[in-house]
mmCIF file with all atom_site columns, C-alpha atoms in Angstrom:
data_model
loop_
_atom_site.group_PDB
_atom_site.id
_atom_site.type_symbol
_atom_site.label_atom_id
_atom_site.label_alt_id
_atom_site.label_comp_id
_atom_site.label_asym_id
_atom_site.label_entity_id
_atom_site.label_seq_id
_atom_site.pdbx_PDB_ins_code
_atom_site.Cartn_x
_atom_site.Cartn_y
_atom_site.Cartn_z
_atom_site.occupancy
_atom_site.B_iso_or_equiv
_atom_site.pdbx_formal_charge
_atom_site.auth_seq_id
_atom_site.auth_comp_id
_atom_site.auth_asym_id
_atom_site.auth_atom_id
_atom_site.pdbx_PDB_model_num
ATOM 1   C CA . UNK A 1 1   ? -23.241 -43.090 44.411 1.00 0.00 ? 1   UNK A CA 1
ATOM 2   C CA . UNK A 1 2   ? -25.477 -40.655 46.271 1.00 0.00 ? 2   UNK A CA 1
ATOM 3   C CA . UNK A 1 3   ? -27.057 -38.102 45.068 1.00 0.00 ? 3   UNK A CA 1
ATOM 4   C CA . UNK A 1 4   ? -24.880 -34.396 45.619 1.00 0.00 ? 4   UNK A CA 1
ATOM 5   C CA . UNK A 1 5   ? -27.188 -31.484 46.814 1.00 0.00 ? 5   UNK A CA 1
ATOM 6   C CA . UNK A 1 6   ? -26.768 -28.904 49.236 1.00 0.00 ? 6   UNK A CA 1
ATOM 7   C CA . UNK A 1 7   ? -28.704 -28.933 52.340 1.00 0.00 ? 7   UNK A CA 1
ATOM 8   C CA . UNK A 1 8   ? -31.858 -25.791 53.163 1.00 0.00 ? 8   UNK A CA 1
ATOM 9   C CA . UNK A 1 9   ? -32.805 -25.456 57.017 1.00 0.00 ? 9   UNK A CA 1
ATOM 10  C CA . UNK A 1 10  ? -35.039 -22.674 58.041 1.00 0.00 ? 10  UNK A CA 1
ATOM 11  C CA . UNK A 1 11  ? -35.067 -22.178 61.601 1.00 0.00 ? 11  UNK A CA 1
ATOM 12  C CA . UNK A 1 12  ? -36.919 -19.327 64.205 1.00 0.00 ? 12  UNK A CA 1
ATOM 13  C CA . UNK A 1 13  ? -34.308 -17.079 65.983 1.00 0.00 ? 13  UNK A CA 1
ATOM 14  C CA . UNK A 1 14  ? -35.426 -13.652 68.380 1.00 0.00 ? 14  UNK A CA 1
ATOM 15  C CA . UNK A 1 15  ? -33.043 -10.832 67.498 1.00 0.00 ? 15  UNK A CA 1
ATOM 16  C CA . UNK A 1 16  ? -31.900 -9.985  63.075 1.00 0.00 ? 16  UNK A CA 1
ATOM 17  C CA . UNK A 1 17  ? -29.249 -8.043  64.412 1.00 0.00 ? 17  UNK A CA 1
ATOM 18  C CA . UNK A 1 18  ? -27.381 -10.924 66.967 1.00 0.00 ? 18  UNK A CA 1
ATOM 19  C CA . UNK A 1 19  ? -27.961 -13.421 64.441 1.00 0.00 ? 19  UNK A CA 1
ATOM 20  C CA . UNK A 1 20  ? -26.456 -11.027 61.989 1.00 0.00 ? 20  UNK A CA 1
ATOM 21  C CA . UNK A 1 21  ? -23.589 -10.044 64.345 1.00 0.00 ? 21  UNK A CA 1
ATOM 22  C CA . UNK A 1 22  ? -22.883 -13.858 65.289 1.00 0.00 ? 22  UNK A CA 1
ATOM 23  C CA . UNK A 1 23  ? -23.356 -15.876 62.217 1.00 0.00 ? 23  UNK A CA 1
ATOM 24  C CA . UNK A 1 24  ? -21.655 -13.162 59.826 1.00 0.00 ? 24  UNK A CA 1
ATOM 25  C CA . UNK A 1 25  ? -19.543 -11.830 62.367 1.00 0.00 ? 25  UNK A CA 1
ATOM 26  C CA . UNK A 1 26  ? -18.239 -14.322 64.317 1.00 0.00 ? 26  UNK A CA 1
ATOM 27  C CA . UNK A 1 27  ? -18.885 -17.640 62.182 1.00 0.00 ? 27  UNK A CA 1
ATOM 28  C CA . UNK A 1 28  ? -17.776 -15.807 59.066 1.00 0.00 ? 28  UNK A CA 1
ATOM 29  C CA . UNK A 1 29  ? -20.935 -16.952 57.128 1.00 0.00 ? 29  UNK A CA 1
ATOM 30  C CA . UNK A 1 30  ? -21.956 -14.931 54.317 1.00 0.00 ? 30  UNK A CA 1
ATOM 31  C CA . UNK A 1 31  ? -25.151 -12.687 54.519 1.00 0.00 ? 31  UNK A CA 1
ATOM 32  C CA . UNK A 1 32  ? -27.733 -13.430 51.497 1.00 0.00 ? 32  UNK A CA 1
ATOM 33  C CA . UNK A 1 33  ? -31.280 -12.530 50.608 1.00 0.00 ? 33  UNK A CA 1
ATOM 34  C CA . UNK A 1 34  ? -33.140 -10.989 53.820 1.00 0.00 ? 34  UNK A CA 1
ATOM 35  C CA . UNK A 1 35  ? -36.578 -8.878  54.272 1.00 0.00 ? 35  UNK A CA 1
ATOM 36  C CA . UNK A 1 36  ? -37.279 -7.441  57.940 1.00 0.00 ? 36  UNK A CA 1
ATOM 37  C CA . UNK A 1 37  ? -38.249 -10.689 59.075 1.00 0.00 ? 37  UNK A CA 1
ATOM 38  C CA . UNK A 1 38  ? -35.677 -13.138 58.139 1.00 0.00 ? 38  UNK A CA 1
ATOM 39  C CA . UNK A 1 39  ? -32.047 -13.235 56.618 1.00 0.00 ? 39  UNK A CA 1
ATOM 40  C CA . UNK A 1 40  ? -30.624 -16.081 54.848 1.00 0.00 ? 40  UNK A CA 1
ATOM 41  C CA . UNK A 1 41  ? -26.777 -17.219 55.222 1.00 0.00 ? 41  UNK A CA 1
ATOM 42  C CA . UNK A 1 42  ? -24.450 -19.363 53.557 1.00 0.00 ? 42  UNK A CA 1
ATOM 43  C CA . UNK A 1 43  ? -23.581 -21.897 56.486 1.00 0.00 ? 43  UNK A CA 1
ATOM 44  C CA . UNK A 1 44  ? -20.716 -23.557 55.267 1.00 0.00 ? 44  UNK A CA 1
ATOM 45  C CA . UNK A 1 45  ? -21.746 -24.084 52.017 1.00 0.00 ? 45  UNK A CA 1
ATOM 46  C CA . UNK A 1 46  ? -25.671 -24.451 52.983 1.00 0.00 ? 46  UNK A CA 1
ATOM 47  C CA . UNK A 1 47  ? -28.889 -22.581 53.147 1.00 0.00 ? 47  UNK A CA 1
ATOM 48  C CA . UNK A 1 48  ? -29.868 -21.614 56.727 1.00 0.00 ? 48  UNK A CA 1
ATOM 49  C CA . UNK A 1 49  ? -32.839 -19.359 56.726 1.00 0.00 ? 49  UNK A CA 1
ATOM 50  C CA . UNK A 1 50  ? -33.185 -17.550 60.388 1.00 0.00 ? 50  UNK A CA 1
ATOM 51  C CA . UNK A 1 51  ? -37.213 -16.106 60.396 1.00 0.00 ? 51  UNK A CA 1
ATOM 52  C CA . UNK A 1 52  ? -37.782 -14.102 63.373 1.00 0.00 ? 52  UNK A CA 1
ATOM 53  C CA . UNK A 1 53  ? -40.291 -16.195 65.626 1.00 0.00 ? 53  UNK A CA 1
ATOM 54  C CA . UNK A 1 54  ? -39.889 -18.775 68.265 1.00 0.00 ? 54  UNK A CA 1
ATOM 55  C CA . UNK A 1 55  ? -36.724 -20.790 68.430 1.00 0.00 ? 55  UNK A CA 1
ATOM 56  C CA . UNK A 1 56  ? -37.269 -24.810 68.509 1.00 0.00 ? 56  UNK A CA 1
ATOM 57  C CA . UNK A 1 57  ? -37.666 -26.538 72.129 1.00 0.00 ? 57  UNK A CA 1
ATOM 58  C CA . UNK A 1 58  ? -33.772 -28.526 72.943 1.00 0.00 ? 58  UNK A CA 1
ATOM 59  C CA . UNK A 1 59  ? -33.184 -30.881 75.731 1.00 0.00 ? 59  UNK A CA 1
ATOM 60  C CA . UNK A 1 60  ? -29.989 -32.697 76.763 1.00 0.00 ? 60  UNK A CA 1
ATOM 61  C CA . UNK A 1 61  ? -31.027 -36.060 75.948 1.00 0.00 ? 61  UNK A CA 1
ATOM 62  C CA . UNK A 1 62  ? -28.583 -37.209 73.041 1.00 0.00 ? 62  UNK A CA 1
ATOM 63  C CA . UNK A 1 63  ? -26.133 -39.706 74.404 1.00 0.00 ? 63  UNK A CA 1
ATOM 64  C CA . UNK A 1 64  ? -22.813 -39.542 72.390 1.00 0.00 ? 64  UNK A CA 1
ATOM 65  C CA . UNK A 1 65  ? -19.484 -41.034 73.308 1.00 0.00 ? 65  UNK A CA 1
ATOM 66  C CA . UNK A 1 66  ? -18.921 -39.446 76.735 1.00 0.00 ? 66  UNK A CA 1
ATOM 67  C CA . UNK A 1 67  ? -21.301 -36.286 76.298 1.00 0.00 ? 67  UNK A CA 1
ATOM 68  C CA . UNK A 1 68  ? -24.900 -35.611 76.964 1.00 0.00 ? 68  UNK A CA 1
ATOM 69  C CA . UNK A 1 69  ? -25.573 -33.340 74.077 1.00 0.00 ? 69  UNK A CA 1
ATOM 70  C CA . UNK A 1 70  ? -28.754 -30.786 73.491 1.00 0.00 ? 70  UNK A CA 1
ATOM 71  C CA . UNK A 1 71  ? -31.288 -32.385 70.717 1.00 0.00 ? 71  UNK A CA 1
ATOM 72  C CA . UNK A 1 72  ? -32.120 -30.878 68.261 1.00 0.00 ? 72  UNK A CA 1
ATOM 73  C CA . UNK A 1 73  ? -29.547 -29.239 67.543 1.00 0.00 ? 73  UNK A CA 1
ATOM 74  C CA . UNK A 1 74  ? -27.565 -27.928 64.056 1.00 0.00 ? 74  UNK A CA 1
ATOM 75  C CA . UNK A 1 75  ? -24.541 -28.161 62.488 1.00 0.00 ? 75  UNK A CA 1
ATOM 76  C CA . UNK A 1 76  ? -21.584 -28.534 60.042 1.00 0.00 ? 76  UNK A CA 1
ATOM 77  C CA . UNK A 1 77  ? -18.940 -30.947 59.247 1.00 0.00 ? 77  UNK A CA 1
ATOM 78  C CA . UNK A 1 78  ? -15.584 -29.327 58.407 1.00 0.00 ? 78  UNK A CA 1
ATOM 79  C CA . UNK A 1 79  ? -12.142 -30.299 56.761 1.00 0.00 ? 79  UNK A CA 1
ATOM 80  C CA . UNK A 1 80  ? -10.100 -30.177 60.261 1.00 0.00 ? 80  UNK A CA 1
ATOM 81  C CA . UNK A 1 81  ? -7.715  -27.129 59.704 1.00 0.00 ? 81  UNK A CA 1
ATOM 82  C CA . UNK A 1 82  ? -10.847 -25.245 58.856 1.00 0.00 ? 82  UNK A CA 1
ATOM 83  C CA . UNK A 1 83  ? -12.386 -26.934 61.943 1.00 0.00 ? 83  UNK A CA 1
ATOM 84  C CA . UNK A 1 84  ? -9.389  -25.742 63.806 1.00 0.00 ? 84  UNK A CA 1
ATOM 85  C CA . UNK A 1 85  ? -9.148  -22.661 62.412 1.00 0.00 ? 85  UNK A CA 1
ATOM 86  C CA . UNK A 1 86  ? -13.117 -22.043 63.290 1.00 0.00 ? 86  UNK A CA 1
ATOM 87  C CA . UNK A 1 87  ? -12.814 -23.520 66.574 1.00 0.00 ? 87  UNK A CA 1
ATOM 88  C CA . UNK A 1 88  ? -9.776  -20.495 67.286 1.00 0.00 ? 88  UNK A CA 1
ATOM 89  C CA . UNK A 1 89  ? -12.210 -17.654 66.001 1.00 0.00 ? 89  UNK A CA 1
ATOM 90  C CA . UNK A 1 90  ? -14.675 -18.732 68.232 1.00 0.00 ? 90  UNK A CA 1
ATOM 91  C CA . UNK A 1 91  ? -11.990 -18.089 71.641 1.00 0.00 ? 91  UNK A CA 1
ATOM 92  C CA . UNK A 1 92  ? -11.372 -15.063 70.387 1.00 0.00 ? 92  UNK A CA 1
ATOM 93  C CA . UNK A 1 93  ? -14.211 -14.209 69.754 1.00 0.00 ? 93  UNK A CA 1
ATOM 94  C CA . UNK A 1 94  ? -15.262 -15.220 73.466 1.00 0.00 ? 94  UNK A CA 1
ATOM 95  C CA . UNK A 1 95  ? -17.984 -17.818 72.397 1.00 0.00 ? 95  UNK A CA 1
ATOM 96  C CA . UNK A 1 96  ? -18.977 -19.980 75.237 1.00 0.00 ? 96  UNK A CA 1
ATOM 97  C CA . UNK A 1 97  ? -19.114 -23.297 74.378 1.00 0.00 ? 97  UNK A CA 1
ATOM 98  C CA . UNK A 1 98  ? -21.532 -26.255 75.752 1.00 0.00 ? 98  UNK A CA 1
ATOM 99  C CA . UNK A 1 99  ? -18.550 -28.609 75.125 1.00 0.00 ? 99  UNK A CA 1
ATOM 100 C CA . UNK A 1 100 ? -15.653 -27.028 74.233 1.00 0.00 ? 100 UNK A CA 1
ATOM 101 C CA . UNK A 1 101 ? -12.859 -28.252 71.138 1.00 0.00 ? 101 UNK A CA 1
ATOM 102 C CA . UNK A 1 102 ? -12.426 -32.086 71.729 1.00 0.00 ? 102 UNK A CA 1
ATOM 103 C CA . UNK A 1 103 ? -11.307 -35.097 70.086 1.00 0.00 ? 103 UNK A CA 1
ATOM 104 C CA . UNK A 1 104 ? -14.153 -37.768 70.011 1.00 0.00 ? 104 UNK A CA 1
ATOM 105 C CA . UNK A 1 105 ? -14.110 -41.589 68.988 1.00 0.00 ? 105 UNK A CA 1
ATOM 106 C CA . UNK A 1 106 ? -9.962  -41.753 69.073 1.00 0.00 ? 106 UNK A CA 1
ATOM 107 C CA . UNK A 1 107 ? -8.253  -44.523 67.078 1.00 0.00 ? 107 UNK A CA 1
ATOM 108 C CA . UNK A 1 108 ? -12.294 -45.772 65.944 1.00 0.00 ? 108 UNK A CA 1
ATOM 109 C CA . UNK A 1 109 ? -13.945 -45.066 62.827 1.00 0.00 ? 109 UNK A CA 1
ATOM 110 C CA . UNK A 1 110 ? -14.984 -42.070 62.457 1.00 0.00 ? 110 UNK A CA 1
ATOM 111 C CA . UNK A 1 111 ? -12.460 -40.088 64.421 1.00 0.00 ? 111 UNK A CA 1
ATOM 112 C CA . UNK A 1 112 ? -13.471 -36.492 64.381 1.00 0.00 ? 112 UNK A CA 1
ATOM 113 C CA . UNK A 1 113 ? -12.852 -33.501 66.349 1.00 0.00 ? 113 UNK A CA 1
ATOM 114 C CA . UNK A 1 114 ? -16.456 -31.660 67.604 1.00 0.00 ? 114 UNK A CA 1
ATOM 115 C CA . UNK A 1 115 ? -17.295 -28.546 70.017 1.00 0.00 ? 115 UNK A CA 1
ATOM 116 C CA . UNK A 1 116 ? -21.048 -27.287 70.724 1.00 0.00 ? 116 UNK A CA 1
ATOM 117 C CA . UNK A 1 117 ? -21.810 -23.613 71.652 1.00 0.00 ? 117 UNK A CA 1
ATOM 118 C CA . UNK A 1 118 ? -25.322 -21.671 71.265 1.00 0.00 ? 118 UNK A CA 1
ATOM 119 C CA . UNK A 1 119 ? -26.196 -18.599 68.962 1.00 0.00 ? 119 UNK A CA 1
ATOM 120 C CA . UNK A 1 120 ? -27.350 -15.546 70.112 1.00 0.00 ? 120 UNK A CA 1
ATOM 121 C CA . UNK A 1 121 ? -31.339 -17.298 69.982 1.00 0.00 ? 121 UNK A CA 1
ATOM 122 C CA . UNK A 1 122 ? -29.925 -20.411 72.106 1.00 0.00 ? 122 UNK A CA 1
ATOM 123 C CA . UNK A 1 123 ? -30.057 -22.029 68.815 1.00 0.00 ? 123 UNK A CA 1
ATOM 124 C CA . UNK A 1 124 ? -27.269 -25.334 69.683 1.00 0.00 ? 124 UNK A CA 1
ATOM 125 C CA . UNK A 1 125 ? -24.521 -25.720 67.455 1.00 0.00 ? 125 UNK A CA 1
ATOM 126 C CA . UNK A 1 126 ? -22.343 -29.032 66.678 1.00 0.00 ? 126 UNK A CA 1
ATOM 127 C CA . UNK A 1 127 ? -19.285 -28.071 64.415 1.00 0.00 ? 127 UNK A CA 1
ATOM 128 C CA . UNK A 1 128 ? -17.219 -31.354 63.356 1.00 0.00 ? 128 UNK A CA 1
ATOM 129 C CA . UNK A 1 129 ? -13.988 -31.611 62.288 1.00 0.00 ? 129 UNK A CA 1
ATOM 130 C CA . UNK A 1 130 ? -12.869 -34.939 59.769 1.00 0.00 ? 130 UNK A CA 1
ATOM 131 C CA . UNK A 1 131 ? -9.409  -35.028 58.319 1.00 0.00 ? 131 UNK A CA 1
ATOM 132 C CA . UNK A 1 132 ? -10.715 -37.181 55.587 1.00 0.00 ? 132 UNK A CA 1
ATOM 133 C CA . UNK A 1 133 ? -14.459 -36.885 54.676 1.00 0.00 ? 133 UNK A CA 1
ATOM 134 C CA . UNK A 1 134 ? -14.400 -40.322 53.906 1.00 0.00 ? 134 UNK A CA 1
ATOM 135 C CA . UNK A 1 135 ? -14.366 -41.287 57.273 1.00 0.00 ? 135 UNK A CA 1
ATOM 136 C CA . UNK A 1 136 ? -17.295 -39.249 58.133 1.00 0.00 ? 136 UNK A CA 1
ATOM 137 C CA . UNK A 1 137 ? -19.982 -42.618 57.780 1.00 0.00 ? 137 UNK A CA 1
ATOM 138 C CA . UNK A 1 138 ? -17.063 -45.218 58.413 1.00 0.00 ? 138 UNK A CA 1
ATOM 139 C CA . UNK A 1 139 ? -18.460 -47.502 60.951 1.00 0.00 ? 139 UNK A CA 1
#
């Protein structure tokens, strides 16, 4: 049995107030501890820390199923009608997305639903959908 623990990522972003807007706003993450230079959110259960400063260097070079996806990029794994019901918030919310609401790996191991979109920063964002988290390292 692994170990349980819940996962801390601190990240640079440009602008408080977008990241404020879009991850409490439009994500739905909750605000926590913040000074004038950074603001920490619960991201689905997680830490993410978002410092004012440079935001990390991406480039489309991960190879996955069908998609060339940006790397490095973030994310969450979701039960899928909270991966659905995410995925709708974001449309109406108008949120581009880099690859919008899809199915990926059909009828395989490790079915799962997945859609990428940026924050405000151009911070790349993977949100994955399992309807059974035990099939999230099947293989």
């Amino acid at each position: 049995r692994s170990m349980q623990s819940l996962f801390h990522l601190a990240i640079h972003i440009t602008d408080l107030d977008a990241a404020r807007q879009f991850y409490g706003g439009v994500l739905g993450c909750t605000e926590g501890r913040s000074t004038d230079t950074w603001v920490d959110f619960d991201f689905f259960g997680h830490q993410l820390s978002l410092h004012l400063g440079k935001p990390f260097e991406t480039t489309r070079t991960g190879k996955v199923g069908d998609h060339m996806v940006m790397m490095p990029h973030i994310g969450a794994v979701l039960r899928l009608d909270d991966w659905l019901a995410l995925s709708d918030r974001l449309t109406q919310n108008g949120v581009e997305f880099d690859i919008p609401p899809v199915i990926r790996f059909e009828g395989e191991p490790g079915e799962q639903r997945t859609m990428f979109f940026f924050d405000p920063s151009g911070t790349p964002i993977e949100i994955k959908g399992f309807r059974d988290f035990d099939g999230l390292f099947a293989s």
